[in-house]
Amino acid sequence: MAATKPQRTPQEVEDIIIRKIFLVSITEIEKTSATDSRIVYLELTAAEILSEGKELRLSRDSMERVLIDRLSGDFSSTTGEASETPFQYLIGCYHRAHEEGKKIANMKDKSLRSEMEAVVRQAKKLCVNYCRIHLANPELFPSRNSAGTDAKSPLLPLIFAEVGGGSVFGGGGGGVKSPPGFLEELFRDPDFDSLDLILKGLYEELRGSVMNVSALGNFQDSLRALLYLVRFPFGAKSLVNHEWWIPKGVYVNGRAIEMTSILGPFFHISALPDQAFFKGQPDVGQQCFSDASTRRPADLLSSFSTIKTVMNNLYDGLAEVMLILLKSTDTRERVLEYLAEVININASRAHIQVDPITCASSGTFVNLSAVMLRLCEPFLDANLTKRDKIDAKYVHYSNRLKISGLTALHASSEEVAEWLNSKNPAKTGATSQ
């Protein structure tokens, strides 16, 4: 009869799981006998454990120490391969923790299973926390990889993969996908300040990715990523508090706010003609309507159908982004401020002649109108059953829109001012005081 294999103690199982997750060893013998070349020997951690008179074994108490030692050291010479970036390593740890969690779920010993599940949860939490620390302060754990000069956030390829895209920054993720649950845990941090810097950088990159992109360009990935981020409460809050949410300055005009605000380039995506310097690519006119007089009507109808489809996708995505922001009391006011600023600063578009350099493009206002109409759909039913819920004099109760300068027929400016004041008693009372 074969001898029964001695059962491991909970401490031994914990040690094994931690070594598997973080790919480390604390004895040179383990490192030498390891089949995985990525496993590194943490001499400093081993020395600290021995100096404390403890058994040379990894535990939950030493887990953070292990992670810091692994991130801080340069182990490329010992692994015999190019060193992973800190971000790639942390993503790998989270993935291995997830895989270990699936194995632990099959443990028959309920007490042991509960203890090991706590180990895995702690490992995942540490990975997420140090990802935030690294992304916000990359100088703390600098990459030894010579290719680490790319300033783009390594988070974007994971987000694109999560939302079903991935071609905007093609190849940037190195084929790495987000482990299940990682992004949700990353963006649900209760500490807003730890996420704000990361989110602001992501919004700037998404804005840049659709700059001068036409209706035929790839804007879908970035739009889906934007929508993904604003669904997180802190994601929405960070967006409307970005310094480029409403750009300020003496030189900011309608065109500047279109091109420099975070949402401006998304609204600029269009099939309509624009000034050469601001024209989106690919050129819609050349690709869809070149030699239009000699082309078959069916071909032209196909081009119109393609443009209509992609523009409806843009309208739907932007309307969903705006609806999420408008529903939240934390972000609604900033959205209304943005819309008012875009309308006010482009007031000269109402003139007979429009300066295309100082005003936002026609495409932006067509898109904005389409998005606003989508937001109005709940109370625009055919029978106007909700008409009584709409206050037609709303614009007179707020100072957001500057309507006093609009052309008035059969009225002087004084008569217009008097009429406006009569419609807003609160403003009249404030003036008399």
Short mmCIF file of C-alpha atoms in Angstrom, two decimals:
data_model
loop_
_atom_site.label_atom_id
_atom_site.label_comp_id
_atom_site.label_asym_id
_atom_site.label_seq_id
_atom_site.Cartn_x
_atom_site.Cartn_y
_atom_site.Cartn_z
CA MET A 1 0.00 0.00 0.00
CA ALA A 2 1.44 3.36 -1.05
CA ALA A 3 2.20 5.86 1.66
CA THR A 4 -0.29 8.72 1.89
CA LYS A 5 1.03 12.10 0.90
CA PRO A 6 1.41 14.36 3.95
CA GLN A 7 -1.17 17.15 3.95
CA ARG A 8 0.19 20.68 3.74
CA THR A 9 -0.50 23.11 6.55
CA PRO A 10 -2.46 26.31 5.84
CA GLN A 11 0.79 28.27 6.21
CA GLU A 12 2.48 26.14 3.56
CA VAL A 13 -0.45 26.52 1.16
CA GLU A 14 -0.45 30.29 1.73
CA ASP A 15 3.29 30.45 0.99
CA ILE A 16 2.87 28.49 -2.25
CA ILE A 17 -0.02 30.66 -3.47
CA ILE A 18 1.83 33.92 -2.80
CA ARG A 19 4.95 32.66 -4.61
CA LYS A 20 2.83 31.63 -7.61
CA ILE A 21 1.02 34.96 -7.79
CA PHE A 22 4.08 37.20 -7.52
CA LEU A 23 6.55 34.83 -9.23
CA VAL A 24 9.10 35.07 -6.44
CA SER A 25 11.18 32.83 -4.22
CA ILE A 26 12.94 33.53 -0.92
CA THR A 27 15.48 30.71 -1.14
CA GLU A 28 18.11 30.29 -3.83
CA ILE A 29 17.31 26.58 -4.04
CA GLU A 30 13.71 27.38 -5.05
CA LYS A 31 14.96 29.78 -7.69
CA THR A 32 17.45 27.27 -9.09
CA SER A 33 14.89 24.47 -9.30
CA ALA A 34 12.11 26.65 -10.70
CA THR A 35 10.84 25.77 -14.17
CA ASP A 36 9.54 29.31 -14.78
CA SER A 37 12.39 31.62 -15.74
CA ARG A 38 10.37 34.64 -14.60
CA ILE A 39 10.67 33.67 -10.93
CA VAL A 40 13.12 35.92 -9.08
CA TYR A 41 14.95 35.49 -5.80
CA LEU A 42 14.13 38.23 -3.28
CA GLU A 43 17.29 38.26 -1.24
CA LEU A 44 16.33 41.44 0.66
CA THR A 45 12.94 40.07 1.73
CA ALA A 46 14.50 36.77 2.79
CA ALA A 47 17.10 38.59 4.91
CA GLU A 48 14.42 40.71 6.60
CA ILE A 49 12.28 37.67 7.47
CA LEU A 50 15.29 35.84 8.97
CA SER A 51 16.35 38.94 10.92
CA GLU A 52 12.92 38.97 12.55
CA GLY A 53 13.44 35.37 13.72
CA LYS A 54 10.58 34.07 11.60
CA GLU A 55 10.38 30.93 9.49
CA LEU A 56 11.47 31.50 5.89
CA ARG A 57 7.98 31.47 4.46
CA LEU A 58 5.71 34.03 2.75
CA SER A 59 2.47 35.12 4.38
CA ARG A 60 -0.19 37.79 4.15
CA ASP A 61 1.82 39.91 6.57
CA SER A 62 4.81 39.97 4.21
CA MET A 63 2.84 40.26 0.95
CA GLU A 64 3.21 44.02 0.49
CA ARG A 65 6.91 43.83 1.36
CA VAL A 66 7.33 41.16 -1.35
CA LEU A 67 5.56 43.32 -3.94
CA ILE A 68 7.61 46.43 -3.18
CA ASP A 69 10.86 44.43 -3.30
CA ARG A 70 9.86 42.91 -6.64
CA LEU A 71 8.85 46.25 -8.17
CA SER A 72 11.88 48.12 -6.89
CA GLY A 73 14.55 45.68 -8.07
CA ASP A 74 16.12 45.18 -11.49
CA PHE A 75 15.88 41.44 -12.13
CA SER A 76 16.35 41.42 -15.91
CA SER A 77 19.81 39.86 -15.60
CA THR A 78 18.53 37.02 -13.41
CA THR A 79 15.49 36.16 -15.51
CA GLY A 80 17.49 36.07 -18.72
CA GLU A 81 14.83 38.01 -20.64
CA ALA A 82 13.67 41.55 -21.16
CA SER A 83 12.18 42.95 -17.97
CA GLU A 84 8.45 43.55 -17.82
CA THR A 85 7.25 47.04 -17.13
CA PRO A 86 5.83 47.49 -13.61
CA PHE A 87 2.36 47.81 -15.08
CA GLN A 88 2.67 44.59 -17.08
CA TYR A 89 3.97 42.76 -14.03
CA LEU A 90 1.10 43.96 -11.83
CA ILE A 91 -1.47 42.99 -14.45
CA GLY A 92 0.13 39.55 -14.61
CA CYS A 93 -0.03 39.22 -10.82
CA TYR A 94 -3.72 40.11 -10.80
CA HIS A 95 -4.36 37.55 -13.54
CA ARG A 96 -2.48 34.83 -11.63
CA ALA A 97 -4.41 35.74 -8.47
CA HIS A 98 -7.64 35.32 -10.43
CA GLU A 99 -6.54 31.89 -11.67
CA GLU A 100 -5.51 30.81 -8.16
CA GLY A 101 -8.92 31.94 -6.93
CA LYS A 102 -10.63 29.55 -9.35
CA LYS A 103 -8.52 26.66 -8.02
CA ILE A 104 -9.23 27.61 -4.41
CA ALA A 105 -12.97 27.53 -5.08
CA ASN A 106 -12.69 23.75 -5.52
CA MET A 107 -11.06 23.14 -2.13
CA LYS A 108 -13.09 20.75 0.02
CA ASP A 109 -11.84 22.11 3.32
CA LYS A 110 -14.14 25.11 3.91
CA SER A 111 -11.91 26.67 6.56
CA LEU A 112 -8.80 26.45 4.37
CA ARG A 113 -10.76 27.70 1.36
CA SER A 114 -11.94 30.75 3.28
CA GLU A 115 -8.40 31.58 4.43
CA MET A 116 -6.93 31.24 0.94
CA GLU A 117 -9.72 33.30 -0.60
CA ALA A 118 -8.72 36.09 1.79
CA VAL A 119 -5.11 35.74 0.57
CA VAL A 120 -6.18 36.09 -3.06
CA ARG A 121 -8.41 39.11 -2.30
CA GLN A 122 -5.53 40.84 -0.54
CA ALA A 123 -3.17 40.08 -3.43
CA LYS A 124 -5.65 41.54 -5.94
CA LYS A 125 -6.17 44.63 -3.82
CA LEU A 126 -2.42 45.20 -3.57
CA CYS A 127 -2.01 44.83 -7.34
CA VAL A 128 -4.73 47.41 -7.98
CA ASN A 129 -3.40 49.83 -5.37
CA TYR A 130 0.14 49.70 -6.75
CA CYS A 131 -1.16 50.06 -10.30
CA ARG A 132 -2.76 53.34 -9.23
CA ILE A 133 0.45 54.41 -7.48
CA HIS A 134 2.58 53.53 -10.51
CA LEU A 135 0.27 55.19 -13.07
CA ALA A 136 0.04 58.39 -11.03
CA ASN A 137 3.76 58.39 -10.11
CA PRO A 138 5.67 56.38 -12.75
CA GLU A 139 9.01 57.59 -11.39
CA LEU A 140 8.55 55.52 -8.21
CA PHE A 141 8.95 52.21 -10.06
CA PRO A 142 10.65 53.16 -13.35
CA SER A 143 10.70 50.67 -16.17
CA ARG A 144 14.09 49.18 -17.02
CA ASN A 145 12.83 48.36 -20.47
CA SER A 146 14.46 50.65 -23.04
CA ALA A 147 11.20 50.71 -24.99
CA GLY A 148 9.42 52.35 -22.09
CA THR A 149 9.60 55.83 -23.60
CA ASP A 150 6.00 55.74 -24.82
CA ALA A 151 4.05 58.39 -22.94
CA LYS A 152 0.68 56.80 -23.68
CA SER A 153 -1.15 55.29 -20.73
CA PRO A 154 -0.89 51.47 -20.66
CA LEU A 155 -4.49 51.49 -19.42
CA LEU A 156 -5.96 52.53 -22.77
CA PRO A 157 -5.29 49.26 -24.64
CA LEU A 158 -6.95 47.39 -21.75
CA ILE A 159 -9.99 49.69 -21.89
CA PHE A 160 -10.23 49.35 -25.68
CA ALA A 161 -10.08 45.57 -25.33
CA GLU A 162 -12.75 45.74 -22.63
CA VAL A 163 -15.16 47.77 -24.79
CA GLY A 164 -14.51 45.75 -27.92
CA GLY A 165 -12.04 48.00 -29.75
CA GLY A 166 -8.28 48.16 -29.86
CA SER A 167 -7.17 49.65 -33.17
CA VAL A 168 -6.69 53.31 -32.21
CA PHE A 169 -3.41 52.64 -30.45
CA GLY A 170 -2.75 49.46 -32.39
CA GLY A 171 -0.32 47.09 -30.74
CA GLY A 172 0.11 49.31 -27.71
CA GLY A 173 -1.21 46.70 -25.33
CA GLY A 174 1.10 43.95 -26.56
CA GLY A 175 -1.93 41.66 -26.74
CA VAL A 176 -2.50 41.99 -22.98
CA LYS A 177 -6.14 41.98 -21.95
CA SER A 178 -7.55 43.14 -18.67
CA PRO A 179 -7.99 40.30 -16.15
CA PRO A 180 -11.64 39.82 -15.13
CA GLY A 181 -12.63 42.44 -12.58
CA PHE A 182 -9.40 44.45 -12.73
CA LEU A 183 -10.67 47.63 -14.39
CA GLU A 184 -13.83 47.72 -12.28
CA GLU A 185 -11.77 47.45 -9.11
CA LEU A 186 -9.30 50.06 -10.36
CA PHE A 187 -11.94 52.70 -11.14
CA ARG A 188 -14.11 52.12 -8.07
CA ASP A 189 -11.52 53.44 -5.63
CA PRO A 190 -13.19 55.32 -2.76
CA ASP A 191 -10.36 57.87 -2.85
CA PHE A 192 -11.06 60.32 -5.69
CA ASP A 193 -7.66 62.02 -5.53
CA SER A 194 -5.80 58.78 -6.24
CA LEU A 195 -7.77 58.31 -9.46
CA ASP A 196 -8.23 61.88 -10.67
CA LEU A 197 -4.74 62.29 -12.15
CA ILE A 198 -4.99 58.96 -13.97
CA LEU A 199 -8.45 59.73 -15.37
CA LYS A 200 -7.48 63.21 -16.51
CA GLY A 201 -4.57 61.77 -18.49
CA LEU A 202 -6.88 59.20 -20.10
CA TYR A 203 -9.37 61.91 -21.15
CA GLU A 204 -6.57 63.96 -22.71
CA GLU A 205 -5.42 60.95 -24.74
CA LEU A 206 -8.96 60.12 -25.87
CA ARG A 207 -9.45 63.74 -26.94
CA GLY A 208 -6.21 63.60 -28.93
CA SER A 209 -7.14 60.29 -30.55
CA VAL A 210 -10.16 61.82 -32.34
CA MET A 211 -8.58 65.15 -33.20
CA ASN A 212 -9.20 65.89 -36.89
CA VAL A 213 -10.98 62.57 -37.42
CA SER A 214 -13.83 62.58 -39.93
CA ALA A 215 -17.01 60.49 -40.00
CA LEU A 216 -15.07 57.82 -41.91
CA GLY A 217 -12.24 57.68 -39.38
CA ASN A 218 -11.98 55.37 -36.39
CA PHE A 219 -13.66 57.28 -33.58
CA GLN A 220 -15.78 54.39 -32.28
CA ASP A 221 -13.09 52.92 -30.00
CA SER A 222 -12.43 56.24 -28.29
CA LEU A 223 -16.14 57.03 -27.96
CA ARG A 224 -16.82 53.65 -26.36
CA ALA A 225 -13.85 54.18 -24.00
CA LEU A 226 -15.18 57.63 -23.05
CA LEU A 227 -18.60 56.16 -22.33
CA TYR A 228 -17.02 53.36 -20.28
CA LEU A 229 -15.14 55.83 -18.08
CA VAL A 230 -18.01 58.23 -17.42
CA ARG A 231 -20.18 55.36 -16.20
CA PHE A 232 -17.97 55.29 -13.10
CA PRO A 233 -19.03 58.06 -10.69
CA PHE A 234 -15.43 59.22 -10.23
CA GLY A 235 -14.90 59.02 -13.99
CA ALA A 236 -17.76 61.45 -14.60
CA LYS A 237 -16.60 63.75 -11.79
CA SER A 238 -13.02 63.83 -13.09
CA LEU A 239 -14.18 64.66 -16.63
CA VAL A 240 -16.26 67.72 -15.73
CA ASN A 241 -13.55 68.99 -13.37
CA HIS A 242 -10.80 68.73 -15.97
CA GLU A 243 -9.14 72.04 -16.74
CA TRP A 244 -9.97 71.44 -20.43
CA TRP A 245 -13.65 70.74 -19.78
CA ILE A 246 -14.28 74.45 -20.37
CA PRO A 247 -11.01 76.03 -21.57
CA LYS A 248 -10.48 79.54 -20.27
CA GLY A 249 -8.34 82.42 -21.51
CA VAL A 250 -8.46 85.68 -23.41
CA TYR A 251 -7.78 83.90 -26.71
CA VAL A 252 -10.48 81.23 -26.34
CA ASN A 253 -13.07 81.60 -29.11
CA GLY A 254 -15.62 79.25 -30.65
CA ARG A 255 -13.07 77.35 -32.71
CA ALA A 256 -10.64 77.09 -29.79
CA ILE A 257 -13.23 75.60 -27.44
CA GLU A 258 -14.17 73.11 -30.16
CA MET A 259 -10.59 71.93 -30.59
CA THR A 260 -9.25 72.17 -27.02
CA SER A 261 -12.14 71.11 -24.77
CA ILE A 262 -12.28 67.39 -23.94
CA LEU A 263 -15.61 66.82 -25.73
CA GLY A 264 -14.98 69.36 -28.51
CA PRO A 265 -13.10 67.02 -30.89
CA PHE A 266 -15.81 64.37 -30.42
CA PHE A 267 -18.47 66.87 -31.51
CA HIS A 268 -16.20 67.99 -34.37
CA ILE A 269 -16.37 64.54 -36.03
CA SER A 270 -18.44 65.11 -39.15
CA ALA A 271 -19.00 64.49 -42.84
CA LEU A 272 -19.54 68.20 -43.51
CA PRO A 273 -16.85 70.33 -45.19
CA ASP A 274 -14.58 72.39 -42.95
CA GLN A 275 -11.58 74.69 -43.27
CA ALA A 276 -8.52 72.88 -44.69
CA PHE A 277 -6.52 73.24 -41.46
CA PHE A 278 -9.32 71.68 -39.37
CA LYS A 279 -10.62 69.17 -41.91
CA GLY A 280 -11.06 65.64 -40.60
CA GLN A 281 -9.43 62.63 -42.23
CA PRO A 282 -10.15 60.59 -44.26
CA ASP A 283 -11.67 63.19 -46.57
CA VAL A 284 -15.37 62.30 -46.89
CA GLY A 285 -15.85 64.28 -50.09
CA GLN A 286 -12.99 62.55 -51.90
CA GLN A 287 -13.81 59.05 -50.67
CA CYS A 288 -17.57 59.13 -51.12
CA PHE A 289 -18.42 61.80 -53.68
CA SER A 290 -15.50 62.19 -56.06
CA ASP A 291 -16.70 62.21 -59.69
CA ALA A 292 -20.26 62.19 -58.36
CA SER A 293 -21.70 63.30 -61.72
CA THR A 294 -20.46 60.13 -63.43
CA ARG A 295 -21.21 57.61 -60.71
CA ARG A 296 -24.25 55.36 -60.48
CA PRO A 297 -27.06 56.63 -58.24
CA ALA A 298 -26.91 53.37 -56.27
CA ASP A 299 -23.26 54.04 -55.36
CA LEU A 300 -24.09 57.51 -54.11
CA LEU A 301 -27.04 56.19 -52.08
CA SER A 302 -24.70 53.62 -50.53
CA SER A 303 -22.30 56.40 -49.51
CA PHE A 304 -25.15 58.40 -47.98
CA SER A 305 -26.31 55.31 -46.08
CA THR A 306 -22.79 54.66 -44.71
CA ILE A 307 -22.41 58.25 -43.52
CA LYS A 308 -25.87 58.22 -41.95
CA THR A 309 -25.09 55.01 -40.06
CA VAL A 310 -21.76 56.18 -38.62
CA MET A 311 -23.16 59.58 -37.68
CA ASN A 312 -26.10 57.98 -35.88
CA ASN A 313 -23.58 55.88 -33.95
CA LEU A 314 -21.78 59.09 -32.97
CA TYR A 315 -25.03 60.81 -31.94
CA ASP A 316 -26.14 57.83 -29.86
CA GLY A 317 -22.78 57.57 -28.08
CA LEU A 318 -22.51 61.29 -27.30
CA ALA A 319 -26.14 61.44 -26.19
CA GLU A 320 -25.51 58.59 -23.75
CA VAL A 321 -22.41 60.35 -22.38
CA MET A 322 -24.33 63.59 -21.90
CA LEU A 323 -27.31 61.81 -20.33
CA ILE A 324 -25.10 60.10 -17.74
CA LEU A 325 -23.50 63.43 -16.86
CA LEU A 326 -26.84 65.25 -16.71
CA LYS A 327 -28.48 62.64 -14.49
CA SER A 328 -25.90 63.04 -11.73
CA THR A 329 -26.30 66.00 -9.40
CA ASP A 330 -22.50 66.04 -9.01
CA THR A 331 -21.91 66.75 -12.70
CA ARG A 332 -25.14 68.28 -14.09
CA GLU A 333 -24.27 71.93 -13.41
CA ARG A 334 -20.88 71.66 -15.12
CA VAL A 335 -22.51 70.12 -18.21
CA LEU A 336 -25.01 72.98 -18.43
CA GLU A 337 -22.14 75.45 -18.04
CA TYR A 338 -20.29 73.76 -20.91
CA LEU A 339 -23.30 73.81 -23.23
CA ALA A 340 -23.99 77.47 -22.40
CA GLU A 341 -20.35 78.40 -23.00
CA VAL A 342 -20.32 76.68 -26.41
CA ILE A 343 -23.52 78.49 -27.44
CA ASN A 344 -22.51 81.90 -26.07
CA ILE A 345 -18.98 81.91 -27.43
CA ASN A 346 -20.30 80.95 -30.87
CA ALA A 347 -23.08 83.58 -30.89
CA SER A 348 -21.65 85.10 -34.08
CA ARG A 349 -22.72 81.95 -35.98
CA ALA A 350 -26.18 83.58 -36.04
CA HIS A 351 -24.80 86.33 -38.31
CA ILE A 352 -25.28 86.33 -42.06
CA GLN A 353 -21.53 85.91 -42.54
CA VAL A 354 -19.65 83.54 -40.23
CA ASP A 355 -15.91 83.62 -39.59
CA PRO A 356 -14.87 79.93 -39.83
CA ILE A 357 -11.61 80.58 -37.96
CA THR A 358 -13.16 82.03 -34.80
CA CYS A 359 -16.37 79.97 -34.76
CA ALA A 360 -16.89 76.27 -34.21
CA SER A 361 -17.57 74.24 -37.34
CA SER A 362 -20.98 73.57 -38.81
CA GLY A 363 -20.39 69.90 -38.08
CA THR A 364 -20.13 70.60 -34.35
CA PHE A 365 -23.47 72.40 -34.24
CA VAL A 366 -25.25 69.82 -36.37
CA ASN A 367 -23.93 67.13 -34.02
CA LEU A 368 -24.83 69.15 -30.92
CA SER A 369 -28.36 69.71 -32.26
CA ALA A 370 -28.78 65.99 -33.02
CA VAL A 371 -27.57 65.02 -29.53
CA MET A 372 -29.85 67.56 -27.85
CA LEU A 373 -32.84 66.26 -29.84
CA ARG A 374 -32.06 62.73 -28.67
CA LEU A 375 -32.02 63.96 -25.08
CA CYS A 376 -35.43 65.57 -25.70
CA GLU A 377 -37.03 62.38 -27.05
CA PRO A 378 -38.74 61.43 -23.73
CA PHE A 379 -40.99 64.51 -23.94
CA LEU A 380 -41.29 64.82 -27.74
CA ASP A 381 -43.96 62.17 -28.29
CA ALA A 382 -46.28 62.66 -31.23
CA ASN A 383 -49.29 63.61 -29.09
CA LEU A 384 -47.34 66.13 -26.97
CA THR A 385 -48.66 64.56 -23.78
CA LYS A 386 -45.80 66.01 -21.74
CA ARG A 387 -45.97 69.52 -23.15
CA ASP A 388 -47.27 70.97 -19.90
CA LYS A 389 -44.10 69.83 -18.12
CA ILE A 390 -41.92 72.07 -20.30
CA ASP A 391 -41.32 75.62 -19.09
CA ALA A 392 -41.00 77.68 -22.27
CA LYS A 393 -39.70 80.66 -20.28
CA TYR A 394 -36.83 78.69 -18.71
CA VAL A 395 -34.15 80.68 -20.55
CA HIS A 396 -35.38 83.87 -18.88
CA TYR A 397 -34.84 82.47 -15.36
CA SER A 398 -31.14 81.79 -15.83
CA ASN A 399 -28.10 83.86 -16.66
CA ARG A 400 -26.45 81.02 -18.59
CA LEU A 401 -27.47 82.10 -22.08
CA LYS A 402 -26.76 85.67 -23.16
CA ILE A 403 -29.89 86.43 -25.17
CA SER A 404 -30.06 90.17 -24.54
CA GLY A 405 -27.90 90.88 -27.58
CA LEU A 406 -30.11 88.98 -30.02
CA THR A 407 -31.69 90.97 -32.83
CA ALA A 408 -35.17 92.19 -31.83
CA LEU A 409 -37.83 93.03 -34.40
CA HIS A 410 -40.09 96.05 -33.66
CA ALA A 411 -38.41 96.73 -30.30
CA SER A 412 -35.59 98.87 -28.99
CA SER A 413 -32.89 97.41 -26.75
CA GLU A 414 -34.50 99.20 -23.76
CA GLU A 415 -37.89 97.64 -24.54
CA VAL A 416 -36.29 94.21 -24.84
CA ALA A 417 -34.55 94.64 -21.46
CA GLU A 418 -37.81 95.75 -19.86
CA TRP A 419 -39.65 92.74 -21.34
CA LEU A 420 -36.95 90.33 -20.11
CA ASN A 421 -37.10 91.81 -16.61
CA SER A 422 -40.87 91.44 -16.54
CA LYS A 423 -40.46 87.74 -17.31
CA ASN A 424 -37.99 87.29 -14.48
CA PRO A 425 -39.27 89.04 -11.32
CA ALA A 426 -36.39 87.62 -9.25
CA LYS A 427 -33.85 89.39 -11.45
CA THR A 428 -35.83 92.65 -11.24
CA GLY A 429 -35.85 92.47 -7.45
CA ALA A 430 -32.12 91.85 -7.36
CA THR A 431 -31.52 94.84 -9.62
CA SER A 432 -33.63 97.19 -7.50
CA GLN A 433 -31.65 96.20 -4.42
#
